[in-house]
């Protein structure tokens, strides 16, 4: 009910261009996350974990 009332009042409405910019930013962020996952491989975790066999990358796509 509250969502319907807010929608009818125009709360939360944005221009179409702003919506597309937001969608593009979200897609770029997801792409960046996927790239990071592929580069880091088994060292990628959703939460920060440090293991003894990790190394500092100073060359290549990351360095």
mmCIF file with all atom_site columns, N, CA and C in Angstrom:
data_model
loop_
_atom_site.group_PDB
_atom_site.id
_atom_site.type_symbol
_atom_site.label_atom_id
_atom_site.label_alt_id
_atom_site.label_comp_id
_atom_site.label_asym_id
_atom_site.label_entity_id
_atom_site.label_seq_id
_atom_site.pdbx_PDB_ins_code
_atom_site.Cartn_x
_atom_site.Cartn_y
_atom_site.Cartn_z
_atom_site.occupancy
_atom_site.B_iso_or_equiv
_atom_site.pdbx_formal_charge
_atom_site.auth_seq_id
_atom_site.auth_comp_id
_atom_site.auth_asym_id
_atom_site.auth_atom_id
_atom_site.pdbx_PDB_model_num
ATOM 1   N N  . UNK A 1 1  ? 0.816  -1.191  0.000   1.00 0.00 ? 1  UNK A N  1
ATOM 2   C CA . UNK A 1 1  ? 0.000  0.000   0.000   1.00 0.00 ? 1  UNK A CA 1
ATOM 3   C C  . UNK A 1 1  ? 0.862  1.258   0.000   1.00 0.00 ? 1  UNK A C  1
ATOM 4   N N  . UNK A 1 2  ? 1.886  1.271   0.851   1.00 0.00 ? 2  UNK A N  1
ATOM 5   C CA . UNK A 1 2  ? 2.761  2.438   0.941   1.00 0.00 ? 2  UNK A CA 1
ATOM 6   C C  . UNK A 1 2  ? 3.496  2.678   -0.378  1.00 0.00 ? 2  UNK A C  1
ATOM 7   N N  . UNK A 1 3  ? 3.904  1.590   -1.036  1.00 0.00 ? 3  UNK A N  1
ATOM 8   C CA . UNK A 1 3  ? 4.615  1.723   -2.314  1.00 0.00 ? 3  UNK A CA 1
ATOM 9   C C  . UNK A 1 3  ? 3.707  2.357   -3.360  1.00 0.00 ? 3  UNK A C  1
ATOM 10  N N  . UNK A 1 4  ? 2.457  1.959   -3.372  1.00 0.00 ? 4  UNK A N  1
ATOM 11  C CA . UNK A 1 4  ? 1.510  2.520   -4.336  1.00 0.00 ? 4  UNK A CA 1
ATOM 12  C C  . UNK A 1 4  ? 1.306  4.008   -4.079  1.00 0.00 ? 4  UNK A C  1
ATOM 13  N N  . UNK A 1 5  ? 1.164  4.376   -2.818  1.00 0.00 ? 5  UNK A N  1
ATOM 14  C CA . UNK A 1 5  ? 0.943  5.791   -2.469  1.00 0.00 ? 5  UNK A CA 1
ATOM 15  C C  . UNK A 1 5  ? 2.166  6.615   -2.843  1.00 0.00 ? 5  UNK A C  1
ATOM 16  N N  . UNK A 1 6  ? 3.358  6.124   -2.517  1.00 0.00 ? 6  UNK A N  1
ATOM 17  C CA . UNK A 1 6  ? 4.574  6.858   -2.855  1.00 0.00 ? 6  UNK A CA 1
ATOM 18  C C  . UNK A 1 6  ? 4.748  6.974   -4.364  1.00 0.00 ? 6  UNK A C  1
ATOM 19  N N  . UNK A 1 7  ? 4.418  5.911   -5.083  1.00 0.00 ? 7  UNK A N  1
ATOM 20  C CA . UNK A 1 7  ? 4.509  5.957   -6.536  1.00 0.00 ? 7  UNK A CA 1
ATOM 21  C C  . UNK A 1 7  ? 3.572  6.976   -7.142  1.00 0.00 ? 7  UNK A C  1
ATOM 22  N N  . UNK A 1 8  ? 2.365  7.031   -6.638  1.00 0.00 ? 8  UNK A N  1
ATOM 23  C CA . UNK A 1 8  ? 1.391  8.009   -7.130  1.00 0.00 ? 8  UNK A CA 1
ATOM 24  C C  . UNK A 1 8  ? 1.801  9.436   -6.793  1.00 0.00 ? 8  UNK A C  1
ATOM 25  N N  . UNK A 1 9  ? 2.549  9.595   -5.698  1.00 0.00 ? 9  UNK A N  1
ATOM 26  C CA . UNK A 1 9  ? 3.014  10.926  -5.300  1.00 0.00 ? 9  UNK A CA 1
ATOM 27  C C  . UNK A 1 9  ? 4.264  11.347  -6.065  1.00 0.00 ? 9  UNK A C  1
ATOM 28  N N  . UNK A 1 10 ? 4.833  10.442  -6.855  1.00 0.00 ? 10 UNK A N  1
ATOM 29  C CA . UNK A 1 10 ? 6.013  10.784  -7.639  1.00 0.00 ? 10 UNK A CA 1
ATOM 30  C C  . UNK A 1 10 ? 7.318  10.619  -6.885  1.00 0.00 ? 10 UNK A C  1
ATOM 31  N N  . UNK A 1 11 ? 7.281  9.976   -5.736  1.00 0.00 ? 11 UNK A N  1
ATOM 32  C CA . UNK A 1 11 ? 8.497  9.771   -4.945  1.00 0.00 ? 11 UNK A CA 1
ATOM 33  C C  . UNK A 1 11 ? 9.347  8.679   -5.603  1.00 0.00 ? 11 UNK A C  1
ATOM 34  N N  . UNK A 1 12 ? 10.614 8.970   -5.796  1.00 0.00 ? 12 UNK A N  1
ATOM 35  C CA . UNK A 1 12 ? 11.530 7.977   -6.353  1.00 0.00 ? 12 UNK A CA 1
ATOM 36  C C  . UNK A 1 12 ? 11.609 7.968   -7.872  1.00 0.00 ? 12 UNK A C  1
ATOM 37  N N  . UNK A 1 13 ? 10.882 8.841   -8.536  1.00 0.00 ? 13 UNK A N  1
ATOM 38  C CA . UNK A 1 13 ? 10.938 8.876   -9.989  1.00 0.00 ? 13 UNK A CA 1
ATOM 39  C C  . UNK A 1 13 ? 12.191 9.610   -10.454 1.00 0.00 ? 13 UNK A C  1
ATOM 40  N N  . UNK A 1 14 ? 12.833 9.072   -11.470 1.00 0.00 ? 14 UNK A N  1
ATOM 41  C CA . UNK A 1 14 ? 14.042 9.671   -12.023 1.00 0.00 ? 14 UNK A CA 1
ATOM 42  C C  . UNK A 1 14 ? 13.899 9.778   -13.532 1.00 0.00 ? 14 UNK A C  1
ATOM 43  N N  . UNK A 1 15 ? 14.639 10.696  -14.132 1.00 0.00 ? 15 UNK A N  1
ATOM 44  C CA . UNK A 1 15 ? 14.640 10.758  -15.594 1.00 0.00 ? 15 UNK A CA 1
ATOM 45  C C  . UNK A 1 15 ? 15.199 9.458   -16.188 1.00 0.00 ? 15 UNK A C  1
ATOM 46  N N  . UNK A 1 16 ? 14.762 9.135   -17.380 1.00 0.00 ? 16 UNK A N  1
ATOM 47  C CA . UNK A 1 16 ? 15.173 7.892   -18.032 1.00 0.00 ? 16 UNK A CA 1
ATOM 48  C C  . UNK A 1 16 ? 16.688 7.841   -18.207 1.00 0.00 ? 16 UNK A C  1
ATOM 49  N N  . UNK A 1 17 ? 17.312 8.968   -18.528 1.00 0.00 ? 17 UNK A N  1
ATOM 50  C CA . UNK A 1 17 ? 18.761 8.998   -18.716 1.00 0.00 ? 17 UNK A CA 1
ATOM 51  C C  . UNK A 1 17 ? 19.520 8.600   -17.457 1.00 0.00 ? 17 UNK A C  1
ATOM 52  N N  . UNK A 1 18 ? 19.018 9.045   -16.316 1.00 0.00 ? 18 UNK A N  1
ATOM 53  C CA . UNK A 1 18 ? 19.660 8.700   -15.041 1.00 0.00 ? 18 UNK A CA 1
ATOM 54  C C  . UNK A 1 18 ? 19.531 7.210   -14.776 1.00 0.00 ? 18 UNK A C  1
ATOM 55  N N  . UNK A 1 19 ? 18.408 6.633   -15.137 1.00 0.00 ? 19 UNK A N  1
ATOM 56  C CA . UNK A 1 19 ? 18.224 5.184   -14.966 1.00 0.00 ? 19 UNK A CA 1
ATOM 57  C C  . UNK A 1 19 ? 19.221 4.408   -15.811 1.00 0.00 ? 19 UNK A C  1
ATOM 58  N N  . UNK A 1 20 ? 19.414 4.840   -17.064 1.00 0.00 ? 20 UNK A N  1
ATOM 59  C CA . UNK A 1 20 ? 20.358 4.145   -17.945 1.00 0.00 ? 20 UNK A CA 1
ATOM 60  C C  . UNK A 1 20 ? 21.797 4.291   -17.448 1.00 0.00 ? 20 UNK A C  1
ATOM 61  N N  . UNK A 1 21 ? 22.137 5.461   -16.927 1.00 0.00 ? 21 UNK A N  1
ATOM 62  C CA . UNK A 1 21 ? 23.473 5.661   -16.360 1.00 0.00 ? 21 UNK A CA 1
ATOM 63  C C  . UNK A 1 21 ? 23.671 4.733   -15.171 1.00 0.00 ? 21 UNK A C  1
ATOM 64  N N  . UNK A 1 22 ? 22.678 4.620   -14.316 1.00 0.00 ? 22 UNK A N  1
ATOM 65  C CA . UNK A 1 22 ? 22.758 3.710   -13.174 1.00 0.00 ? 22 UNK A CA 1
ATOM 66  C C  . UNK A 1 22 ? 22.912 2.266   -13.607 1.00 0.00 ? 22 UNK A C  1
ATOM 67  N N  . UNK A 1 23 ? 22.168 1.870   -14.624 1.00 0.00 ? 23 UNK A N  1
ATOM 68  C CA . UNK A 1 23 ? 22.268 0.503   -15.140 1.00 0.00 ? 23 UNK A CA 1
ATOM 69  C C  . UNK A 1 23 ? 23.649 0.246   -15.729 1.00 0.00 ? 23 UNK A C  1
ATOM 70  N N  . UNK A 1 24 ? 24.185 1.221   -16.458 1.00 0.00 ? 24 UNK A N  1
ATOM 71  C CA . UNK A 1 24 ? 25.533 1.066   -17.033 1.00 0.00 ? 24 UNK A CA 1
ATOM 72  C C  . UNK A 1 24 ? 26.589 0.976   -15.935 1.00 0.00 ? 24 UNK A C  1
ATOM 73  N N  . UNK A 1 25 ? 26.450 1.763   -14.881 1.00 0.00 ? 25 UNK A N  1
ATOM 74  C CA . UNK A 1 25 ? 27.405 1.706   -13.777 1.00 0.00 ? 25 UNK A CA 1
ATOM 75  C C  . UNK A 1 25 ? 27.337 0.360   -13.059 1.00 0.00 ? 25 UNK A C  1
ATOM 76  N N  . UNK A 1 26 ? 26.129 -0.167  -12.895 1.00 0.00 ? 26 UNK A N  1
ATOM 77  C CA . UNK A 1 26 ? 25.975 -1.472  -12.265 1.00 0.00 ? 26 UNK A CA 1
ATOM 78  C C  . UNK A 1 26 ? 26.616 -2.560  -13.117 1.00 0.00 ? 26 UNK A C  1
ATOM 79  N N  . UNK A 1 27 ? 26.395 -2.520  -14.432 1.00 0.00 ? 27 UNK A N  1
ATOM 80  C CA . UNK A 1 27 ? 26.991 -3.510  -15.328 1.00 0.00 ? 27 UNK A CA 1
ATOM 81  C C  . UNK A 1 27 ? 28.512 -3.407  -15.316 1.00 0.00 ? 27 UNK A C  1
ATOM 82  N N  . UNK A 1 28 ? 29.048 -2.182  -15.292 1.00 0.00 ? 28 UNK A N  1
ATOM 83  C CA . UNK A 1 28 ? 30.506 -2.007  -15.239 1.00 0.00 ? 28 UNK A CA 1
ATOM 84  C C  . UNK A 1 28 ? 31.062 -2.556  -13.932 1.00 0.00 ? 28 UNK A C  1
ATOM 85  N N  . UNK A 1 29 ? 30.369 -2.338  -12.828 1.00 0.00 ? 29 UNK A N  1
ATOM 86  C CA . UNK A 1 29 ? 30.820 -2.867  -11.543 1.00 0.00 ? 29 UNK A CA 1
ATOM 87  C C  . UNK A 1 29 ? 30.812 -4.383  -11.512 1.00 0.00 ? 29 UNK A C  1
ATOM 88  N N  . UNK A 1 30 ? 29.769 -4.994  -12.065 1.00 0.00 ? 30 UNK A N  1
ATOM 89  C CA . UNK A 1 30 ? 29.716 -6.450  -12.136 1.00 0.00 ? 30 UNK A CA 1
ATOM 90  C C  . UNK A 1 30 ? 30.821 -6.996  -13.040 1.00 0.00 ? 30 UNK A C  1
ATOM 91  N N  . UNK A 1 31 ? 31.083 -6.296  -14.145 1.00 0.00 ? 31 UNK A N  1
ATOM 92  C CA . UNK A 1 31 ? 32.163 -6.716  -15.033 1.00 0.00 ? 31 UNK A CA 1
ATOM 93  C C  . UNK A 1 31 ? 33.523 -6.611  -14.366 1.00 0.00 ? 31 UNK A C  1
ATOM 94  N N  . UNK A 1 32 ? 33.733 -5.543  -13.613 1.00 0.00 ? 32 UNK A N  1
ATOM 95  C CA . UNK A 1 32 ? 34.992 -5.371  -12.889 1.00 0.00 ? 32 UNK A CA 1
ATOM 96  C C  . UNK A 1 32 ? 35.165 -6.462  -11.840 1.00 0.00 ? 32 UNK A C  1
ATOM 97  N N  . UNK A 1 33 ? 34.084 -6.808  -11.165 1.00 0.00 ? 33 UNK A N  1
ATOM 98  C CA . UNK A 1 33 ? 34.142 -7.879  -10.169 1.00 0.00 ? 33 UNK A CA 1
ATOM 99  C C  . UNK A 1 33 ? 34.460 -9.212  -10.827 1.00 0.00 ? 33 UNK A C  1
ATOM 100 N N  . UNK A 1 34 ? 33.833 -9.501  -11.961 1.00 0.00 ? 34 UNK A N  1
ATOM 101 C CA . UNK A 1 34 ? 34.104 -10.752 -12.673 1.00 0.00 ? 34 UNK A CA 1
ATOM 102 C C  . UNK A 1 34 ? 35.543 -10.800 -13.155 1.00 0.00 ? 34 UNK A C  1
ATOM 103 N N  . UNK A 1 35 ? 36.065 -9.688  -13.651 1.00 0.00 ? 35 UNK A N  1
ATOM 104 C CA . UNK A 1 35 ? 37.460 -9.634  -14.095 1.00 0.00 ? 35 UNK A CA 1
ATOM 105 C C  . UNK A 1 35 ? 38.396 -9.895  -12.916 1.00 0.00 ? 35 UNK A C  1
ATOM 106 N N  . UNK A 1 36 ? 38.129 -9.258  -11.782 1.00 0.00 ? 36 UNK A N  1
ATOM 107 C CA . UNK A 1 36 ? 38.954 -9.471  -10.598 1.00 0.00 ? 36 UNK A CA 1
ATOM 108 C C  . UNK A 1 36 ? 38.918 -10.915 -10.133 1.00 0.00 ? 36 UNK A C  1
ATOM 109 N N  . UNK A 1 37 ? 37.749 -11.533 -10.199 1.00 0.00 ? 37 UNK A N  1
ATOM 110 C CA . UNK A 1 37 ? 37.633 -12.940 -9.816  1.00 0.00 ? 37 UNK A CA 1
ATOM 111 C C  . UNK A 1 37 ? 38.467 -13.823 -10.729 1.00 0.00 ? 37 UNK A C  1
ATOM 112 N N  . UNK A 1 38 ? 38.445 -13.534 -12.038 1.00 0.00 ? 38 UNK A N  1
ATOM 113 C CA . UNK A 1 38 ? 39.193 -14.375 -12.974 1.00 0.00 ? 38 UNK A CA 1
ATOM 114 C C  . UNK A 1 38 ? 40.692 -14.170 -12.830 1.00 0.00 ? 38 UNK A C  1
ATOM 115 N N  . UNK A 1 39 ? 41.126 -12.957 -12.558 1.00 0.00 ? 39 UNK A N  1
ATOM 116 C CA . UNK A 1 39 ? 42.555 -12.680 -12.414 1.00 0.00 ? 39 UNK A CA 1
ATOM 117 C C  . UNK A 1 39 ? 43.095 -13.281 -11.114 1.00 0.00 ? 39 UNK A C  1
ATOM 118 N N  . UNK A 1 40 ? 42.361 -13.127 -10.032 1.00 0.00 ? 40 UNK A N  1
ATOM 119 C CA . UNK A 1 40 ? 42.843 -13.608 -8.742  1.00 0.00 ? 40 UNK A CA 1
ATOM 120 C C  . UNK A 1 40 ? 42.679 -15.112 -8.558  1.00 0.00 ? 40 UNK A C  1
ATOM 121 N N  . UNK A 1 41 ? 41.781 -15.708 -9.330  1.00 0.00 ? 41 UNK A N  1
ATOM 122 C CA . UNK A 1 41 ? 41.620 -17.158 -9.284  1.00 0.00 ? 41 UNK A CA 1
ATOM 123 C C  . UNK A 1 41 ? 41.309 -17.680 -7.890  1.00 0.00 ? 41 UNK A C  1
ATOM 124 N N  . UNK A 1 42 ? 42.102 -18.633 -7.436  1.00 0.00 ? 42 UNK A N  1
ATOM 125 C CA . UNK A 1 42 ? 41.825 -19.248 -6.141  1.00 0.00 ? 42 UNK A CA 1
ATOM 126 C C  . UNK A 1 42 ? 42.082 -18.310 -4.976  1.00 0.00 ? 42 UNK A C  1
ATOM 127 N N  . UNK A 1 43 ? 42.740 -17.183 -5.221  1.00 0.00 ? 43 UNK A N  1
ATOM 128 C CA . UNK A 1 43 ? 42.990 -16.220 -4.155  1.00 0.00 ? 43 UNK A CA 1
ATOM 129 C C  . UNK A 1 43 ? 41.815 -15.260 -3.961  1.00 0.00 ? 43 UNK A C  1
ATOM 130 N N  . UNK A 1 44 ? 40.812 -15.336 -4.821  1.00 0.00 ? 44 UNK A N  1
ATOM 131 C CA . UNK A 1 44 ? 39.643 -14.473 -4.674  1.00 0.00 ? 44 UNK A CA 1
ATOM 132 C C  . UNK A 1 44 ? 38.709 -15.039 -3.620  1.00 0.00 ? 44 UNK A C  1
ATOM 133 N N  . UNK A 1 45 ? 38.280 -14.202 -2.686  1.00 0.00 ? 45 UNK A N  1
ATOM 134 C CA . UNK A 1 45 ? 37.246 -14.566 -1.722  1.00 0.00 ? 45 UNK A CA 1
ATOM 135 C C  . UNK A 1 45 ? 36.287 -13.388 -1.600  1.00 0.00 ? 45 UNK A C  1
ATOM 136 N N  . UNK A 1 46 ? 35.056 -13.692 -1.243  1.00 0.00 ? 46 UNK A N  1
ATOM 137 C CA . UNK A 1 46 ? 34.080 -12.609 -1.070  1.00 0.00 ? 46 UNK A CA 1
ATOM 138 C C  . UNK A 1 46 ? 34.385 -11.794 0.171   1.00 0.00 ? 46 UNK A C  1
ATOM 139 N N  . UNK A 1 47 ? 35.001 -12.409 1.141   1.00 0.00 ? 47 UNK A N  1
ATOM 140 C CA . UNK A 1 47 ? 35.441 -11.688 2.334   1.00 0.00 ? 47 UNK A CA 1
ATOM 141 C C  . UNK A 1 47 ? 36.960 -11.792 2.393   1.00 0.00 ? 47 UNK A C  1
ATOM 142 N N  . UNK A 1 48 ? 37.587 -10.859 3.056   1.00 0.00 ? 48 UNK A N  1
ATOM 143 C CA . UNK A 1 48 ? 39.037 -10.800 3.091   1.00 0.00 ? 48 UNK A CA 1
ATOM 144 C C  . UNK A 1 48 ? 39.602 -11.939 3.924   1.00 0.00 ? 48 UNK A C  1
ATOM 145 N N  . UNK A 1 49 ? 40.442 -12.756 3.290   1.00 0.00 ? 49 UNK A N  1
ATOM 146 C CA . UNK A 1 49 ? 41.168 -13.829 3.958   1.00 0.00 ? 49 UNK A CA 1
ATOM 147 C C  . UNK A 1 49 ? 42.613 -13.752 3.495   1.00 0.00 ? 49 UNK A C  1
ATOM 148 N N  . UNK A 1 50 ? 43.532 -13.850 4.411   1.00 0.00 ? 50 UNK A N  1
ATOM 149 C CA . UNK A 1 50 ? 44.955 -13.865 4.070   1.00 0.00 ? 50 UNK A CA 1
ATOM 150 C C  . UNK A 1 50 ? 45.482 -15.253 4.376   1.00 0.00 ? 50 UNK A C  1
ATOM 151 N N  . UNK A 1 51 ? 46.142 -15.848 3.381   1.00 0.00 ? 51 UNK A N  1
ATOM 152 C CA . UNK A 1 51 ? 46.729 -17.173 3.583   1.00 0.00 ? 51 UNK A CA 1
ATOM 153 C C  . UNK A 1 51 ? 48.236 -17.084 3.426   1.00 0.00 ? 51 UNK A C  1
ATOM 154 N N  . UNK A 1 52 ? 48.912 -18.052 3.951   1.00 0.00 ? 52 UNK A N  1
ATOM 155 C CA . UNK A 1 52 ? 50.372 -18.049 3.933   1.00 0.00 ? 52 UNK A CA 1
ATOM 156 C C  . UNK A 1 52 ? 50.979 -18.191 2.549   1.00 0.00 ? 52 UNK A C  1
ATOM 157 N N  . UNK A 1 53 ? 50.259 -18.795 1.610   1.00 0.00 ? 53 UNK A N  1
ATOM 158 C CA . UNK A 1 53 ? 50.850 -19.020 0.287   1.00 0.00 ? 53 UNK A CA 1
ATOM 159 C C  . UNK A 1 53 ? 50.496 -17.926 -0.722  1.00 0.00 ? 53 UNK A C  1
ATOM 160 N N  . UNK A 1 54 ? 49.945 -16.795 -0.263  1.00 0.00 ? 54 UNK A N  1
ATOM 161 C CA . UNK A 1 54 ? 49.671 -15.689 -1.176  1.00 0.00 ? 54 UNK A CA 1
ATOM 162 C C  . UNK A 1 54 ? 50.963 -14.936 -1.486  1.00 0.00 ? 54 UNK A C  1
ATOM 163 N N  . UNK A 1 55 ? 51.014 -14.357 -2.678  1.00 0.00 ? 55 UNK A N  1
ATOM 164 C CA . UNK A 1 55 ? 52.186 -13.585 -3.074  1.00 0.00 ? 55 UNK A CA 1
ATOM 165 C C  . UNK A 1 55 ? 51.749 -12.202 -3.541  1.00 0.00 ? 55 UNK A C  1
ATOM 166 N N  . UNK A 1 56 ? 52.672 -11.257 -3.502  1.00 0.00 ? 56 UNK A N  1
ATOM 167 C CA . UNK A 1 56 ? 52.404 -9.905  -3.968  1.00 0.00 ? 56 UNK A CA 1
ATOM 168 C C  . UNK A 1 56 ? 52.630 -9.883  -5.477  1.00 0.00 ? 56 UNK A C  1
ATOM 169 N N  . UNK A 1 57 ? 51.620 -9.442  -6.227  1.00 0.00 ? 57 UNK A N  1
ATOM 170 C CA . UNK A 1 57 ? 51.729 -9.368  -7.686  1.00 0.00 ? 57 UNK A CA 1
ATOM 171 C C  . UNK A 1 57 ? 52.246 -7.978  -8.041  1.00 0.00 ? 57 UNK A C  1
ATOM 172 N N  . UNK A 1 58 ? 53.378 -7.940  -8.748  1.00 0.00 ? 58 UNK A N  1
ATOM 173 C CA . UNK A 1 58 ? 53.971 -6.658  -9.122  1.00 0.00 ? 58 UNK A CA 1
ATOM 174 C C  . UNK A 1 58 ? 54.070 -6.481  -10.631 1.00 0.00 ? 58 UNK A C  1
ATOM 175 N N  . UNK A 1 59 ? 53.623 -7.461  -11.410 1.00 0.00 ? 59 UNK A N  1
ATOM 176 C CA . UNK A 1 59 ? 53.714 -7.365  -12.875 1.00 0.00 ? 59 UNK A CA 1
ATOM 177 C C  . UNK A 1 59 ? 52.439 -7.961  -13.472 1.00 0.00 ? 59 UNK A C  1
ATOM 178 N N  . UNK A 1 60 ? 52.265 -7.755  -14.753 1.00 0.00 ? 60 UNK A N  1
ATOM 179 C CA . UNK A 1 60 ? 51.119 -8.323  -15.447 1.00 0.00 ? 60 UNK A CA 1
ATOM 180 C C  . UNK A 1 60 ? 49.929 -7.400  -15.421 1.00 0.00 ? 60 UNK A C  1
ATOM 181 N N  . UNK A 1 61 ? 48.727 -7.997  -15.503 1.00 0.00 ? 61 UNK A N  1
ATOM 182 C CA . UNK A 1 61 ? 47.503 -7.212  -15.605 1.00 0.00 ? 61 UNK A CA 1
ATOM 183 C C  . UNK A 1 61 ? 47.202 -6.431  -14.333 1.00 0.00 ? 61 UNK A C  1
ATOM 184 N N  . UNK A 1 62 ? 47.686 -6.879  -13.198 1.00 0.00 ? 62 UNK A N  1
ATOM 185 C CA . UNK A 1 62 ? 47.374 -6.189  -11.941 1.00 0.00 ? 62 UNK A CA 1
ATOM 186 C C  . UNK A 1 62 ? 48.463 -5.207  -11.560 1.00 0.00 ? 62 UNK A C  1
ATOM 187 N N  . UNK A 1 63 ? 49.716 -5.611  -11.662 1.00 0.00 ? 63 UNK A N  1
ATOM 188 C CA . UNK A 1 63 ? 50.833 -4.775  -11.216 1.00 0.00 ? 63 UNK A CA 1
ATOM 189 C C  . UNK A 1 63 ? 51.060 -3.669  -12.137 1.00 0.00 ? 63 UNK A C  1
#
